[in-house]
Amino acid sequence: MTKSLAIVVPVFNEGSAIVDNVRAIMAAARRIPDSTVSMLLVDDGSTDGSTETLRRLCGAGEGFHLLRLTRNFGKEAAITAGLRAAGGFDAAIVMDADLQHPPELLAEMVRRWREGYDVVEACKASRGPESRLRGRLVRAYVAAFRVLTGMDIRNQSDFKLLDRRVVAAYGRLPERERFFRGLVNWMDFSTARLTFDVPATGKRGSSWSSLRLLRYAVTSMVAFTSFPLHLITVLGVVTLAVSVVFGGIALMDKICGRAIDGFTTVILLLLFIGSTLMISLGFIGIYISRIYNEVKRRPAYIIDGERSIMPETARE
Ligand code: UDP
Ligand code: MG
């Protein structure tokens, strides 16, 4: 039976290569048997003229559709906007615009989905070009994420096929700040995994600055674990135990008239406790800001001009 597929591609300042890239994706997608394919390009507030290029492409009626966000809301928001717009399709596939997610995999992903899996994930067999430091940090983060949240996001990417049930469930999740990989994992629909090598097409490497990546890392971690908050309590208990011991000793010394000249100890303790308190407050602050952001209930993105897209089969 013919199935309708939506390919959701977030686009942010991809330059002139974007047209060739999405055409290459589309060409591969059209070779998938028994399916009609539409591509939804979510322009995440590009400022480099990509918007005009995309508008021209989408006007040509080759199955490309444009969803433009009013400004740069970030990849996560773009993915959410795209998936919410693609609810009418039998399945949606999320992939990058820079061909780092190989289009040749599409047919296999769809085949696995047709076997009955709700989610088909493409995992990275290798990570492509990136600095050694960044690679190390990412690995350390993934390991910490696994220990703290019990979720294994090793080698995961945002290249995923989602059945319409999953797309609907994802759209219904109320939270504003999202971590696509983690949430798909958390929803725990039946999942098939494929692997791919990240090709070295990266025209300019990643568009994520280190600071942005760090913020993303913190948001994702905070979204899935409140361990840092509990850690503060544990730290408090440990500090209390230590203070009881030292307090006892100090008191004994005082009583026996042996009170020593402990200036250095006092300074060290002060510094230690002071910095522990500051860090603890910082942890609490991160969670409070997160709560504040969610409580504001501001949408995660604003669409520039409302539009919905439907599978071609549904329109006929
Ligand atoms: N992207 C986006 N909004 C952003 C940053 C990136 O929509 O603020 C898109 C970008 O156009 C690309 C995908 O997200 O399609 C992945 O971005 P990039 O290749 O820069 O990151 P990588 O995952 O390769 O490090
Ligand atoms: Mg990339």
PDB file of C-alpha atoms in Angstrom, residues 44-249:
ATOM      1  CA  ASP A  44      14.885  28.450  11.368  1.00  0.00           C
ATOM      2  CA  GLY A  45      15.271  32.194  10.817  1.00  0.00           C
ATOM      3  CA  SER A  46      18.120  32.058   8.308  1.00  0.00           C
ATOM      4  CA  THR A  47      19.764  35.380   7.644  1.00  0.00           C
ATOM      5  CA  ASP A  48      21.977  34.474   4.700  1.00  0.00           C
ATOM      6  CA  GLY A  49      19.435  34.504   1.900  1.00  0.00           C
ATOM      7  CA  SER A  50      18.537  30.807   2.321  1.00  0.00           C
ATOM      8  CA  THR A  51      14.943  31.914   2.778  1.00  0.00           C
ATOM      9  CA  GLU A  52      14.684  33.371  -0.735  1.00  0.00           C
ATOM     10  CA  THR A  53      16.390  30.332  -2.206  1.00  0.00           C
ATOM     11  CA  LEU A  54      13.985  28.034  -0.370  1.00  0.00           C
ATOM     12  CA  ARG A  55      10.960  30.088  -1.315  1.00  0.00           C
ATOM     13  CA  ARG A  56      11.869  29.789  -4.999  1.00  0.00           C
ATOM     14  CA  LEU A  57      12.443  26.064  -4.646  1.00  0.00           C
ATOM     15  CA  CYS A  58       9.159  25.493  -2.850  1.00  0.00           C
ATOM     16  CA  GLY A  59       7.251  27.608  -5.372  1.00  0.00           C
ATOM     17  CA  ALA A  60       8.294  25.238  -8.136  1.00  0.00           C
ATOM     18  CA  GLY A  61       5.887  22.561  -6.910  1.00  0.00           C
ATOM     19  CA  GLU A  62       8.242  19.611  -6.745  1.00  0.00           C
ATOM     20  CA  GLY A  63       7.027  18.394  -3.389  1.00  0.00           C
ATOM     21  CA  PHE A  64       9.032  20.921  -1.341  1.00  0.00           C
ATOM     22  CA  HIS A  65       7.210  22.948   1.298  1.00  0.00           C
ATOM     23  CA  LEU A  66       8.480  25.827   3.347  1.00  0.00           C
ATOM     24  CA  LEU A  67       7.720  26.497   6.979  1.00  0.00           C
ATOM     25  CA  ARG A  68       9.409  29.657   8.122  1.00  0.00           C
ATOM     26  CA  LEU A  69      10.008  30.564  11.754  1.00  0.00           C
ATOM     27  CA  THR A  70      10.132  34.279  12.496  1.00  0.00           C
ATOM     28  CA  ARG A  71      13.652  34.082  13.910  1.00  0.00           C
ATOM     29  CA  ASN A  72      16.295  31.585  14.893  1.00  0.00           C
ATOM     30  CA  PHE A  73      14.680  29.468  17.596  1.00  0.00           C
ATOM     31  CA  GLY A  74      17.218  26.644  17.424  1.00  0.00           C
ATOM     32  CA  LYS A  75      17.235  23.215  15.841  1.00  0.00           C
ATOM     33  CA  GLU A  76      15.068  21.597  18.513  1.00  0.00           C
ATOM     34  CA  ALA A  77      12.299  24.142  17.982  1.00  0.00           C
ATOM     35  CA  ALA A  78      12.580  23.742  14.212  1.00  0.00           C
ATOM     36  CA  ILE A  79      12.221  19.964  14.515  1.00  0.00           C
ATOM     37  CA  THR A  80       9.175  20.328  16.757  1.00  0.00           C
ATOM     38  CA  ALA A  81       7.564  22.831  14.376  1.00  0.00           C
ATOM     39  CA  GLY A  82       8.238  20.525  11.431  1.00  0.00           C
ATOM     40  CA  LEU A  83       6.879  17.419  13.148  1.00  0.00           C
ATOM     41  CA  ARG A  84       3.752  19.220  14.314  1.00  0.00           C
ATOM     42  CA  ALA A  85       3.107  20.308  10.715  1.00  0.00           C
ATOM     43  CA  ALA A  86       3.702  16.801   9.415  1.00  0.00           C
ATOM     44  CA  GLY A  87       1.069  15.072  11.540  1.00  0.00           C
ATOM     45  CA  GLY A  88      -0.989  14.065   8.501  1.00  0.00           C
ATOM     46  CA  PHE A  89       1.641  11.761   7.056  1.00  0.00           C
ATOM     47  CA  ASP A  90       2.066   8.054   7.689  1.00  0.00           C
ATOM     48  CA  ALA A  91       5.635   8.677   8.810  1.00  0.00           C
ATOM     49  CA  ALA A  92       8.044  11.554   9.189  1.00  0.00           C
ATOM     50  CA  ILE A  93      11.808  11.473   8.790  1.00  0.00           C
ATOM     51  CA  VAL A  94      13.960  14.120  10.443  1.00  0.00           C
ATOM     52  CA  MET A  95      17.317  14.811   8.814  1.00  0.00           C
ATOM     53  CA  ASP A  96      19.983  17.509   8.508  1.00  0.00           C
ATOM     54  CA  ALA A  97      20.232  19.802   5.516  1.00  0.00           C
ATOM     55  CA  ASP A  98      23.975  19.398   5.039  1.00  0.00           C
ATOM     56  CA  LEU A  99      23.978  15.804   3.742  1.00  0.00           C
ATOM     57  CA  GLN A 100      25.667  14.590   6.910  1.00  0.00           C
ATOM     58  CA  HIS A 101      22.738  12.216   7.168  1.00  0.00           C
ATOM     59  CA  PRO A 102      23.172  10.057   4.066  1.00  0.00           C
ATOM     60  CA  PRO A 103      20.029   9.930   1.907  1.00  0.00           C
ATOM     61  CA  GLU A 104      20.950   6.407   0.742  1.00  0.00           C
ATOM     62  CA  LEU A 105      19.754   5.201   4.132  1.00  0.00           C
ATOM     63  CA  LEU A 106      16.186   6.377   3.587  1.00  0.00           C
ATOM     64  CA  ALA A 107      14.991   3.312   1.681  1.00  0.00           C
ATOM     65  CA  GLU A 108      16.315   0.981   4.383  1.00  0.00           C
ATOM     66  CA  MET A 109      14.750   3.079   7.142  1.00  0.00           C
ATOM     67  CA  VAL A 110      11.374   2.921   5.452  1.00  0.00           C
ATOM     68  CA  ARG A 111      11.776  -0.817   4.935  1.00  0.00           C
ATOM     69  CA  ARG A 112      12.358  -1.333   8.663  1.00  0.00           C
ATOM     70  CA  TRP A 113       9.386   0.857   9.497  1.00  0.00           C
ATOM     71  CA  ARG A 114       7.211  -1.218   7.191  1.00  0.00           C
ATOM     72  CA  GLU A 115       8.346  -4.278   9.127  1.00  0.00           C
ATOM     73  CA  GLY A 116       6.442  -2.782  12.038  1.00  0.00           C
ATOM     74  CA  TYR A 117       8.877  -0.639  13.998  1.00  0.00           C
ATOM     75  CA  ASP A 118       7.540   2.739  15.142  1.00  0.00           C
ATOM     76  CA  VAL A 119      10.924   4.418  15.293  1.00  0.00           C
ATOM     77  CA  VAL A 120      13.917   3.792  13.051  1.00  0.00           C
ATOM     78  CA  GLU A 121      17.068   5.441  14.337  1.00  0.00           C
ATOM     79  CA  ALA A 122      20.182   6.002  12.321  1.00  0.00           C
ATOM     80  CA  CYS A 123      23.166   5.832  14.670  1.00  0.00           C
ATOM     81  CA  LYS A 124      26.625   7.173  13.967  1.00  0.00           C
ATOM     82  CA  ALA A 125      29.248   4.493  13.399  1.00  0.00           C
ATOM     83  CA  SER A 126      31.845   7.246  13.298  1.00  0.00           C
ATOM     84  CA  ARG A 127      31.511  10.901  14.141  1.00  0.00           C
ATOM     85  CA  GLY A 128      32.951  12.635  11.071  1.00  0.00           C
ATOM     86  CA  PRO A 129      35.301  15.587  11.207  1.00  0.00           C
ATOM     87  CA  GLU A 130      35.444  17.410  14.520  1.00  0.00           C
ATOM     88  CA  SER A 131      38.173  18.525  16.881  1.00  0.00           C
ATOM     89  CA  ARG A 132      39.647  15.943  19.248  1.00  0.00           C
ATOM     90  CA  LEU A 133      38.689  17.996  22.275  1.00  0.00           C
ATOM     91  CA  ARG A 134      35.080  18.269  21.169  1.00  0.00           C
ATOM     92  CA  GLY A 135      34.976  14.534  20.501  1.00  0.00           C
ATOM     93  CA  ARG A 136      36.291  13.812  24.012  1.00  0.00           C
ATOM     94  CA  LEU A 137      33.878  16.207  25.667  1.00  0.00           C
ATOM     95  CA  VAL A 138      30.944  14.724  23.789  1.00  0.00           C
ATOM     96  CA  ARG A 139      31.977  11.214  24.891  1.00  0.00           C
ATOM     97  CA  ALA A 140      32.329  12.311  28.517  1.00  0.00           C
ATOM     98  CA  TYR A 141      28.935  13.985  28.366  1.00  0.00           C
ATOM     99  CA  VAL A 142      27.254  10.929  26.867  1.00  0.00           C
ATOM    100  CA  ALA A 143      28.774   8.748  29.605  1.00  0.00           C
ATOM    101  CA  ALA A 144      27.575  11.138  32.337  1.00  0.00           C
ATOM    102  CA  PHE A 145      24.155  11.284  30.708  1.00  0.00           C
ATOM    103  CA  ARG A 146      23.917   7.514  30.818  1.00  0.00           C
ATOM    104  CA  VAL A 147      24.915   7.278  34.469  1.00  0.00           C
ATOM    105  CA  LEU A 148      22.590  10.062  35.582  1.00  0.00           C
ATOM    106  CA  THR A 149      19.507   9.406  33.472  1.00  0.00           C
ATOM    107  CA  GLY A 150      19.840   5.726  32.651  1.00  0.00           C
ATOM    108  CA  MET A 151      19.482   6.623  28.966  1.00  0.00           C
ATOM    109  CA  ASP A 152      22.028   5.560  26.415  1.00  0.00           C
ATOM    110  CA  ILE A 153      22.352   8.269  23.775  1.00  0.00           C
ATOM    111  CA  ARG A 154      25.734   7.058  22.586  1.00  0.00           C
ATOM    112  CA  ASN A 155      26.232   7.480  18.826  1.00  0.00           C
ATOM    113  CA  GLN A 156      22.699   8.766  18.456  1.00  0.00           C
ATOM    114  CA  SER A 157      21.777  11.383  15.921  1.00  0.00           C
ATOM    115  CA  ASP A 158      18.679  13.356  15.032  1.00  0.00           C
ATOM    116  CA  PHE A 159      18.333  11.268  11.865  1.00  0.00           C
ATOM    117  CA  LYS A 160      15.186   9.329  12.702  1.00  0.00           C
ATOM    118  CA  LEU A 161      12.072   7.977  11.094  1.00  0.00           C
ATOM    119  CA  LEU A 162       8.972   8.273  13.249  1.00  0.00           C
ATOM    120  CA  ASP A 163       5.651   6.579  12.674  1.00  0.00           C
ATOM    121  CA  ARG A 164       2.643   8.900  12.761  1.00  0.00           C
ATOM    122  CA  ARG A 165       1.778   7.649  16.257  1.00  0.00           C
ATOM    123  CA  VAL A 166       5.182   8.780  17.465  1.00  0.00           C
ATOM    124  CA  VAL A 167       4.888  12.098  15.634  1.00  0.00           C
ATOM    125  CA  ALA A 168       1.530  12.694  17.317  1.00  0.00           C
ATOM    126  CA  ALA A 169       2.884  11.754  20.741  1.00  0.00           C
ATOM    127  CA  TYR A 170       5.900  14.004  20.257  1.00  0.00           C
ATOM    128  CA  GLY A 171       3.685  16.907  19.241  1.00  0.00           C
ATOM    129  CA  ARG A 172       1.583  16.436  22.358  1.00  0.00           C
ATOM    130  CA  LEU A 173       4.508  16.623  24.771  1.00  0.00           C
ATOM    131  CA  PRO A 174       3.947  19.902  26.575  1.00  0.00           C
ATOM    132  CA  GLU A 175       7.481  20.915  27.357  1.00  0.00           C
ATOM    133  CA  ARG A 176       9.024  23.846  25.623  1.00  0.00           C
ATOM    134  CA  GLU A 177      12.741  23.185  25.852  1.00  0.00           C
ATOM    135  CA  ARG A 178      13.337  19.874  24.191  1.00  0.00           C
ATOM    136  CA  PHE A 179      15.936  17.279  23.535  1.00  0.00           C
ATOM    137  CA  PHE A 180      14.677  15.312  20.536  1.00  0.00           C
ATOM    138  CA  ARG A 181      16.965  12.306  20.946  1.00  0.00           C
ATOM    139  CA  GLY A 182      16.271  11.958  24.634  1.00  0.00           C
ATOM    140  CA  LEU A 183      12.522  12.357  24.286  1.00  0.00           C
ATOM    141  CA  VAL A 184      12.178   9.812  21.485  1.00  0.00           C
ATOM    142  CA  ASN A 185      14.176   7.447  23.671  1.00  0.00           C
ATOM    143  CA  TRP A 186      11.992   8.276  26.668  1.00  0.00           C
ATOM    144  CA  MET A 187       8.721   7.619  24.787  1.00  0.00           C
ATOM    145  CA  ASP A 188      10.117   4.134  24.146  1.00  0.00           C
ATOM    146  CA  PHE A 189       8.181   3.033  21.080  1.00  0.00           C
ATOM    147  CA  SER A 190       9.502  -0.082  19.337  1.00  0.00           C
ATOM    148  CA  THR A 191      12.766   0.944  17.748  1.00  0.00           C
ATOM    149  CA  ALA A 192      15.010  -0.385  14.998  1.00  0.00           C
ATOM    150  CA  ARG A 193      18.588   0.843  14.640  1.00  0.00           C
ATOM    151  CA  LEU A 194      20.762   1.337  11.581  1.00  0.00           C
ATOM    152  CA  THR A 195      24.266   2.732  11.477  1.00  0.00           C
ATOM    153  CA  PHE A 196      25.972   5.193   9.182  1.00  0.00           C
ATOM    154  CA  ASP A 197      29.299   6.990   8.863  1.00  0.00           C
ATOM    155  CA  VAL A 198      29.053  10.752   9.087  1.00  0.00           C
ATOM    156  CA  PRO A 199      30.464  11.842   5.734  1.00  0.00           C
ATOM    157  CA  ALA A 200      32.989  14.645   5.567  1.00  0.00           C
ATOM    158  CA  THR A 201      30.687  16.888   3.534  1.00  0.00           C
ATOM    159  CA  GLY A 202      30.498  19.410   6.390  1.00  0.00           C
ATOM    160  CA  LYS A 203      31.014  22.526   4.279  1.00  0.00           C
ATOM    161  CA  ARG A 204      31.827  24.518   7.344  1.00  0.00           C
ATOM    162  CA  GLY A 205      31.693  22.022  10.120  1.00  0.00           C
ATOM    163  CA  SER A 206      29.013  22.515  12.697  1.00  0.00           C
ATOM    164  CA  SER A 207      27.056  25.719  13.082  1.00  0.00           C
ATOM    165  CA  TRP A 208      26.990  25.164  16.857  1.00  0.00           C
ATOM    166  CA  SER A 209      29.392  27.291  18.817  1.00  0.00           C
ATOM    167  CA  SER A 210      30.982  25.730  21.887  1.00  0.00           C
ATOM    168  CA  LEU A 211      28.932  27.925  24.204  1.00  0.00           C
ATOM    169  CA  ARG A 212      25.721  26.953  22.462  1.00  0.00           C
ATOM    170  CA  LEU A 213      26.666  23.298  22.635  1.00  0.00           C
ATOM    171  CA  LEU A 214      27.340  23.686  26.365  1.00  0.00           C
ATOM    172  CA  ARG A 215      23.931  25.261  26.918  1.00  0.00           C
ATOM    173  CA  TYR A 216      22.347  22.466  24.908  1.00  0.00           C
ATOM    174  CA  ALA A 217      24.183  19.923  27.042  1.00  0.00           C
ATOM    175  CA  VAL A 218      22.958  21.513  30.281  1.00  0.00           C
ATOM    176  CA  THR A 219      19.356  21.829  29.059  1.00  0.00           C
ATOM    177  CA  SER A 220      19.276  18.217  27.918  1.00  0.00           C
ATOM    178  CA  MET A 221      20.704  16.919  31.160  1.00  0.00           C
ATOM    179  CA  VAL A 222      18.352  19.009  33.287  1.00  0.00           C
ATOM    180  CA  ALA A 223      15.414  17.776  31.232  1.00  0.00           C
ATOM    181  CA  PHE A 224      16.015  14.186  32.229  1.00  0.00           C
ATOM    182  CA  THR A 225      17.512  14.154  35.687  1.00  0.00           C
ATOM    183  CA  SER A 226      17.277  16.086  38.918  1.00  0.00           C
ATOM    184  CA  PHE A 227      20.378  14.330  40.187  1.00  0.00           C
ATOM    185  CA  PRO A 228      22.338  17.594  40.730  1.00  0.00           C
ATOM    186  CA  LEU A 229      19.663  18.701  43.211  1.00  0.00           C
ATOM    187  CA  HIS A 230      19.949  15.446  45.124  1.00  0.00           C
ATOM    188  CA  LEU A 231      23.701  15.737  44.971  1.00  0.00           C
ATOM    189  CA  ILE A 232      23.421  18.978  46.931  1.00  0.00           C
ATOM    190  CA  THR A 233      21.555  17.167  49.682  1.00  0.00           C
ATOM    191  CA  VAL A 234      24.173  14.421  49.754  1.00  0.00           C
ATOM    192  CA  LEU A 235      26.920  17.036  49.870  1.00  0.00           C
ATOM    193  CA  GLY A 236      25.120  18.732  52.735  1.00  0.00           C
ATOM    194  CA  VAL A 237      24.954  15.470  54.685  1.00  0.00           C
ATOM    195  CA  VAL A 238      28.642  14.775  54.082  1.00  0.00           C
ATOM    196  CA  THR A 239      29.577  18.298  55.147  1.00  0.00           C
ATOM    197  CA  LEU A 240      27.434  17.880  58.245  1.00  0.00           C
ATOM    198  CA  ALA A 241      29.190  14.639  59.168  1.00  0.00           C
ATOM    199  CA  VAL A 242      32.579  16.264  58.702  1.00  0.00           C
ATOM    200  CA  SER A 243      31.528  19.287  60.760  1.00  0.00           C
ATOM    201  CA  VAL A 244      30.345  17.073  63.605  1.00  0.00           C
ATOM    202  CA  VAL A 245      33.755  15.404  63.762  1.00  0.00           C
ATOM    203  CA  PHE A 246      35.745  18.634  63.516  1.00  0.00           C
ATOM    204  CA  GLY A 247      33.338  20.477  65.789  1.00  0.00           C
ATOM    205  CA  GLY A 248      33.792  17.752  68.404  1.00  0.00           C
ATOM    206  CA  ILE A 249      37.551  17.946  68.193  1.00  0.00           C
TER     207      ILE A 249
END
